[in-house]
C-alpha atoms as one frame of an Amber mdcrd trajectory, in Angstrom:
protein
  59.442 103.533 -47.992  57.404 105.192 -45.270  55.218 107.566 -47.254  52.075
 106.395 -49.037  52.456 106.969 -52.781  49.754 108.002 -55.214  50.337 108.834
 -58.852  48.515 111.198 -61.206  50.901 110.757 -64.078  50.713 112.190 -67.586
  47.547 114.188 -66.973  48.522 117.864 -67.476  44.852 118.901 -67.233  44.910
 118.135 -63.494  45.693 121.580 -62.159  44.626 120.830 -58.586  44.920 117.870
 -56.285  41.896 116.302 -54.655  41.344 113.756 -51.919  38.487 111.322 -52.434
  36.293 110.031 -49.637  34.131 106.935 -50.138  30.413 107.345 -49.447  27.591
 104.816 -49.197  24.893 106.793 -50.966  24.506 108.530 -54.270  26.085 111.977
 -54.396  23.696 114.653 -55.570  24.841 117.100 -58.215  23.606 120.502 -59.280
  24.784 120.085 -62.883  21.659 120.156 -65.019  22.652 119.073 -68.502  21.363
 116.236 -70.632  24.727 114.513 -70.917  26.949 115.621 -68.002  30.625 114.657
 -67.887  31.543 111.536 -65.935  32.713 113.586 -62.954  29.253 115.125 -62.639
  27.131 112.014 -63.077  25.424 110.060 -60.323  27.215 106.845 -59.537  25.733
 103.662 -60.948  28.148 101.357 -59.122  26.537  99.428 -56.270  27.948  97.294
 -53.493  26.506  93.883 -52.712  24.318  95.431 -49.993  22.705  97.806 -52.510
  24.485 100.971 -51.394  26.008 103.169 -54.071  29.777 103.524 -54.317  30.432
 107.198 -54.912  32.859 109.924 -53.977  33.041 113.441 -52.666  35.982 115.612
 -53.686  37.875 117.815 -51.226  40.258 120.267 -52.884  43.677 120.278 -51.209
  45.781 122.573 -53.390  45.329 124.405 -56.661  45.700 127.747 -58.383  42.229
 128.817 -57.284  43.336 128.401 -53.642  47.014 129.346 -53.626  47.445 131.412
 -56.776  50.347 129.128 -57.750  49.993 128.010 -61.397  50.147 124.257 -60.865
  50.102 121.939 -63.883  51.552 118.628 -64.965  50.632 117.202 -61.571  52.229
 113.787 -61.382  52.941 112.277 -57.973  51.573 112.732 -54.480  52.872 111.173
 -51.260  51.254 111.225 -47.820  52.932 111.393 -44.407  52.540 113.322 -41.130
  55.554 115.599 -41.637  55.042 117.801 -38.574  53.747 115.046 -36.256  50.541
 116.872 -35.385  48.440 113.759 -35.933  47.048 114.826 -39.309  48.248 113.561
 -42.693  50.166 115.937 -44.938  50.650 115.662 -48.702  53.773 116.270 -50.775
  52.856 116.883 -54.414  54.999 117.362 -57.511  54.092 119.397 -60.577  56.053
 119.290 -63.826  54.502 122.592 -64.956  54.498 121.156 -68.464  51.619 120.694
 -70.839  54.206 119.563 -73.325  57.774 118.374 -72.912  59.668 121.586 -73.697
  62.864 120.859 -71.755  62.451 123.993 -69.630  63.716 123.498 -66.070  60.655
 124.584 -64.133  58.238 122.912 -61.763  56.967 122.892 -58.191  57.234 120.654
 -55.143  54.476 121.575 -52.688  53.488 120.516 -49.174  49.873 120.664 -47.994
  49.681 120.441 -44.202  46.476 118.826 -42.974  44.139 119.680 -40.116  41.077
 118.294 -38.369  38.973 119.840 -41.156  39.381 118.047 -44.526  38.689 121.345
 -46.275  41.372 123.309 -44.414  44.961 122.931 -45.661  48.028 125.099 -45.279
  50.073 124.808 -48.464  53.668 125.926 -48.971  56.183 125.625 -51.778  59.108
 123.400 -50.818  60.975 123.999 -54.094  60.368 125.696 -57.437  62.194 126.313
 -60.682  65.462 124.457 -61.436  65.483 122.622 -58.074  62.078 121.162 -58.937
  62.630 120.939 -62.670  59.920 118.672 -64.098  59.397 117.129 -60.645  57.972
 113.646 -61.068  57.846 111.678 -57.794  58.746 111.817 -54.098  59.513 109.448
 -51.263  59.231 110.296 -47.567  61.331 108.611 -44.859  63.660 109.346 -41.944
  66.942 109.233 -43.835  69.155 110.860 -41.172  67.768 108.982 -38.169  66.597
 112.022 -36.172  62.992 110.838 -35.971  61.586 113.331 -38.502  60.424 112.379
 -41.995  62.534 113.806 -44.831  61.810 113.993 -48.573  63.606 112.817 -51.703
  62.260 113.982 -55.078  62.879 112.610 -58.570  63.029 115.232 -61.302  62.964
 114.576 -65.030  65.337 117.522 -65.606  67.689 116.012 -64.381  68.407 114.961
 -60.794  67.387 113.541 -57.449  67.160 116.099 -54.643  67.102 115.522 -50.864
  65.217 117.797 -48.412  65.887 117.537 -44.664  63.054 118.211 -42.228  64.152
 120.960 -39.784  62.153 119.391 -36.946  60.811 122.752 -35.771  58.994 125.594
 -37.499  58.503 123.006 -40.185  55.914 124.999 -42.129  57.879 128.259 -42.237
  61.563 127.378 -42.012  63.503 126.525 -45.159  64.372 122.834 -45.406  68.073
 122.254 -46.047  68.647 120.446 -49.322  71.257 118.891 -51.554  71.537 117.514
 -55.075  74.340 114.929 -54.749  76.871 115.310 -57.535  76.373 111.738 -58.765
  72.664 112.562 -59.253  73.077 115.939 -60.967  72.632 116.388 -64.722  72.003
 112.674 -65.028  68.982 112.520 -67.287  65.379 111.843 -66.403  64.707 110.400
 -62.940  61.063 109.323 -62.945  60.389 107.361 -59.705  62.086 107.115 -56.299
  61.664 104.711 -53.383  63.457 104.008 -50.123  64.113 100.751 -48.278  66.406
  99.219 -45.680  67.744  96.444 -47.891  70.101  94.890 -45.324  68.047  95.572
 -42.185  70.816  97.605 -40.546  68.487 100.475 -39.608  69.806 102.738 -42.388
  67.802 103.512 -45.505  68.876 103.134 -49.101  67.244 104.729 -52.143  66.386
 103.114 -55.475  65.393 104.983 -58.643  65.060 104.434 -62.399  66.507 106.959
 -64.848  64.904 106.910 -68.286  67.679 109.043 -69.813  65.670 111.829 -71.421
  62.354 113.512 -70.769  61.558 112.993 -74.455  60.351 109.449 -75.060  61.739
 109.363 -78.595  65.192 110.345 -77.333  64.981 108.044 -74.323  64.231 105.078
 -76.589  67.593 105.443 -78.336  69.653 104.053 -75.466  69.456 101.916 -72.347
  69.617 103.604 -68.951  70.013 102.415 -65.372  67.944 101.387 -62.435  70.237
 102.072 -59.482  70.179 101.888 -55.738  72.012 104.512 -53.705  73.798 103.941
 -50.430  74.107 106.846 -47.946  77.460 106.383 -46.209  77.349 109.549 -44.072
  75.122 112.546 -43.474  72.493 112.819 -46.234  73.186 116.571 -46.653  76.764
 115.715 -47.572  76.465 115.117 -51.300  79.672 113.075 -51.341  78.183 110.442
 -49.019  75.828 109.114 -51.712  77.165 106.044 -53.552  75.491 104.571 -56.644
  75.104 100.839 -57.337  73.716 100.078 -60.796  71.314  97.130 -61.007  70.681
  96.922 -64.738  70.130  98.988 -67.875  66.852  99.039 -69.785  65.189 101.037
 -72.531  63.102 103.666 -70.705  63.203 102.159 -67.202  60.220 103.516 -65.303
  59.830 101.779 -61.958  61.846 100.458 -59.017  59.116  99.576 -56.521  60.341
  98.036 -53.270  58.420  94.941 -52.145  59.148  91.601 -50.473  58.102  89.640
 -53.538  59.513  86.276 -52.473  58.295  86.539 -48.881  61.679  85.898 -47.257
  61.583  88.944 -44.977  63.768  91.386 -46.892  62.800  93.904 -49.545  63.241
  93.166 -53.235  62.783  95.530 -56.195  60.190  95.408 -58.971  61.626  97.004
 -62.113  59.934  97.977 -65.363  60.863  98.997 -68.890  58.413 100.978 -70.980
  60.590 100.665 -74.054  60.712  96.883 -73.757  57.125  96.431 -72.500  58.109
  94.223 -69.594  58.605  94.015 -65.873  61.290  92.184 -63.916  62.394  91.843
 -60.337  65.604  91.932 -58.378  65.870  89.392 -55.582  67.550  90.688 -52.441
  70.042  87.925 -51.621  70.397  89.033 -47.998  74.168  89.238 -48.227  76.749
  91.644 -46.850  77.466  93.699 -48.864  73.995  94.158 -50.383  73.501  92.221
 -53.611  70.624  91.367 -55.926  69.793  88.711 -58.516  67.756  89.684 -61.574
  64.715  87.599 -62.552  62.482  87.925 -65.609  58.704  88.077 -65.141  57.246
  86.386 -68.205  53.506  87.029 -68.191  51.174  85.076 -70.459  47.519  85.406
 -71.431  46.848  81.798 -72.310  49.729  80.898 -74.608  50.322  84.498 -75.705
  52.986  86.698 -74.086  51.375  89.609 -72.253  53.438  92.836 -72.267  52.965
  94.925 -69.132  53.303  98.646 -68.573  55.018  98.799 -65.218  55.199 102.465
 -64.210  52.521 101.710 -61.614  51.680  98.292 -60.199  50.289  96.948 -56.953
  50.603  93.674 -55.061  48.192  91.288 -53.378  47.853  87.555 -52.779  44.717
  87.231 -54.896  44.468  83.441 -54.804  45.560  83.070 -51.166  48.399  80.682
 -51.948  50.895  82.545 -49.768  52.628  84.225 -52.735  52.272  87.865 -53.794
  50.664  88.427 -57.190  50.989  91.581 -59.279  48.247  93.907 -60.481  49.199
  95.693 -63.695  48.020  96.780 -67.115  48.754  96.064 -70.747  51.460  97.716
 -72.828  51.225  99.727 -74.980  47.445 100.317 -75.066  47.155 100.937 -71.292
  43.491  99.926 -71.313  43.342  96.232 -70.418  44.324  95.341 -66.881  44.448
  92.292 -64.674  46.591  90.383 -62.223  49.379  87.934 -62.882  49.778  84.913
 -60.642  53.152  84.305 -59.047  54.217  80.755 -59.945  55.595  78.244 -57.469
  59.000  78.592 -59.124  60.451  81.804 -60.534  61.623  80.109 -63.710  57.988
  79.446 -64.678  55.662  81.899 -66.498  53.226  84.160 -64.648  49.585  83.544
 -65.673  47.336  86.505 -66.423  43.809  86.754 -65.036  42.013  89.646 -66.797
  39.966  92.077 -64.718  38.667  94.692 -67.144  39.159  97.190 -69.931  38.947
 100.969 -69.511  38.619 101.874 -73.216  38.430 104.587 -74.409  40.336 105.857
 -71.347  44.004 105.006 -70.830  45.270 103.658 -67.516  48.337 105.146 -65.890
  47.889 104.108 -62.268  46.457 101.197 -60.317  46.034 101.067 -56.540  44.309
  98.376 -54.518  41.939  99.604 -51.817  38.992  98.098 -49.971  36.389 100.744
 -50.824  33.550  98.399 -49.916  34.724  96.644 -46.742  32.858  93.405 -46.112
  33.749  90.280 -44.226  35.221  87.842 -46.714  37.271  84.702 -46.860  39.033
  82.739 -49.552  39.182  78.955 -49.430  41.625  77.466 -51.915  41.242  73.766
 -52.655  43.824  72.038 -54.796  43.305  68.287 -54.673  45.630  66.060 -56.645
  44.171  63.200 -58.665  46.267  60.068 -58.494  44.455  58.172 -61.218  41.146
  56.386 -61.608  37.912  57.454 -63.210  36.066  58.918 -60.237  37.107  60.715
 -57.114  35.665  63.014 -54.468  36.789  65.050 -51.493  35.085  66.169 -48.304
  36.181  69.354 -46.539  34.978  70.766 -43.231  34.981  74.502 -42.516  33.686
  76.873 -39.877  31.472  79.148 -41.969  30.097  82.437 -40.633  26.628  83.485
 -41.673  26.382  86.482 -43.985  30.023  86.169 -44.972  31.116  85.881 -48.590
  33.371  82.903 -49.268  35.386  82.548 -52.429  35.910  78.880 -53.237  38.549
  78.138 -55.831  40.643  75.256 -57.075  42.879  74.452 -59.989  41.198  71.214
 -61.108  38.791  72.109 -63.917  36.628  69.006 -63.266  35.570  69.952 -59.747
  31.809  70.251 -59.357  31.248  73.252 -57.093  27.488  72.659 -56.909  27.891
  69.800 -54.432  27.312  71.766 -51.243  25.787  69.368 -48.730  24.315  69.134
 -45.231  21.294  71.293 -46.082  23.202  74.520 -46.545  21.049  77.435 -47.676
  23.273  79.683 -49.775  23.270  82.033 -52.720  25.855  82.339 -55.463  27.296
  85.865 -55.417  29.494  85.377 -58.476  30.837  82.610 -60.667  34.049  83.518
 -62.457  35.077  80.017 -63.446  34.846  80.612 -67.175  36.732  83.924 -67.122
  39.439  82.816 -64.718  40.227  79.498 -66.350  39.732  77.513 -63.144  36.938
  76.922 -60.664  36.139  80.139 -58.854  32.760  80.732 -57.214  31.692  83.037
 -54.403  28.861  81.961 -52.109  27.089  83.519 -49.141  25.447  81.367 -46.448
  21.898  82.400 -45.546  20.444  80.066 -42.938  21.398  79.858 -39.283  20.545
  76.249 -38.510  24.148  75.312 -37.816  27.557  76.892 -37.434  29.527  74.144
 -39.153  28.998  73.004 -42.708  30.564  70.503 -45.026  31.602  71.101 -48.609
  31.852  68.131 -50.951  33.646  68.493 -54.255  33.407  65.694 -56.795  34.110
  64.989 -60.404  33.097  62.162 -62.724
């Protein structure tokens, strides 16, 4: 997948698309009411240096700009389609405020410029071709060096658009709905990947069966990957390989989850409230092995809504963890820790709760970039009643260091050698294991020692 995906799913009130820019100061507002809506309030969120974390909106596309009645805005993907050095956005709009089964919708392109308030927007597809358009992926599928577009539509197909390479903003993009993807039910996400590293891209997509959730829940439907054996515009060159069938499958995110150098697939089922993954076995022909992801909050199974997730090695153990949110409430969210063996459960570490709002998308971004480091200490006790460890690190002044370990008896207060430091946060109780962030303050030495001990 080459394009950067965003998702604005299930919010039909979003009639325009905006790009957010992070600022370091409070944003002034001219709204003078006693209880302004959240979007009009001054930010109360502050970074560790005291600056406010706030945003300024830049309108990219919308009816007030283009006159096109956009609604049901779901997905947005970013890529430089015309290679002018400025990012462009491909957005999809279901044109539904309720699921009426009518085959309408829009797929739009907003071409960027040096001015974040100047965009040239065009309609790539409308009506039946873009019927209930839900998601897009951008990649060079035909190998000519230009990014092309594949769109997933809930009514009821995948459609491929080929970049003409010249007069990109005005010339019609050739397109095809491969026959194996036509009238197939509700495609809801789409991703691309080179699963066998042969330089040719494959596509993977879930199909939830019906746009109506009540109808979709009556049967299982596939997550499939599609091989392109010839020219992408030749609909007969697309070959389907079914991975599994689930009740309302809703994701097929490509990611190297096991860190072996090839791309795997993260799947999700809304109807079953779970996520799973497909291990790329690195074989010829391409093959996958299905693995369950059993998440637990303590001893309680934790169902996950998987339509949008993100990945990061939160505990710096060399394994990717998963950021997701609870099913079906879609309010609690946290990260689950990848175990050292895939037959073990994944442990949940809660982050927050957005009640009364419902989550539908999570994206990791460093909106407050600071120098930081994570030091993970995992000593093994071999018996006895007392033990201690002594670690030596090169600490930088003014840098935040997260110290964490899995032994609940470690005493993190035993910082020695005259270190002057402040505790930025202590999440030991919430996280279930020792987790404290410190910042060094003095400059008497560049090397410090950390002693951890337990009675």
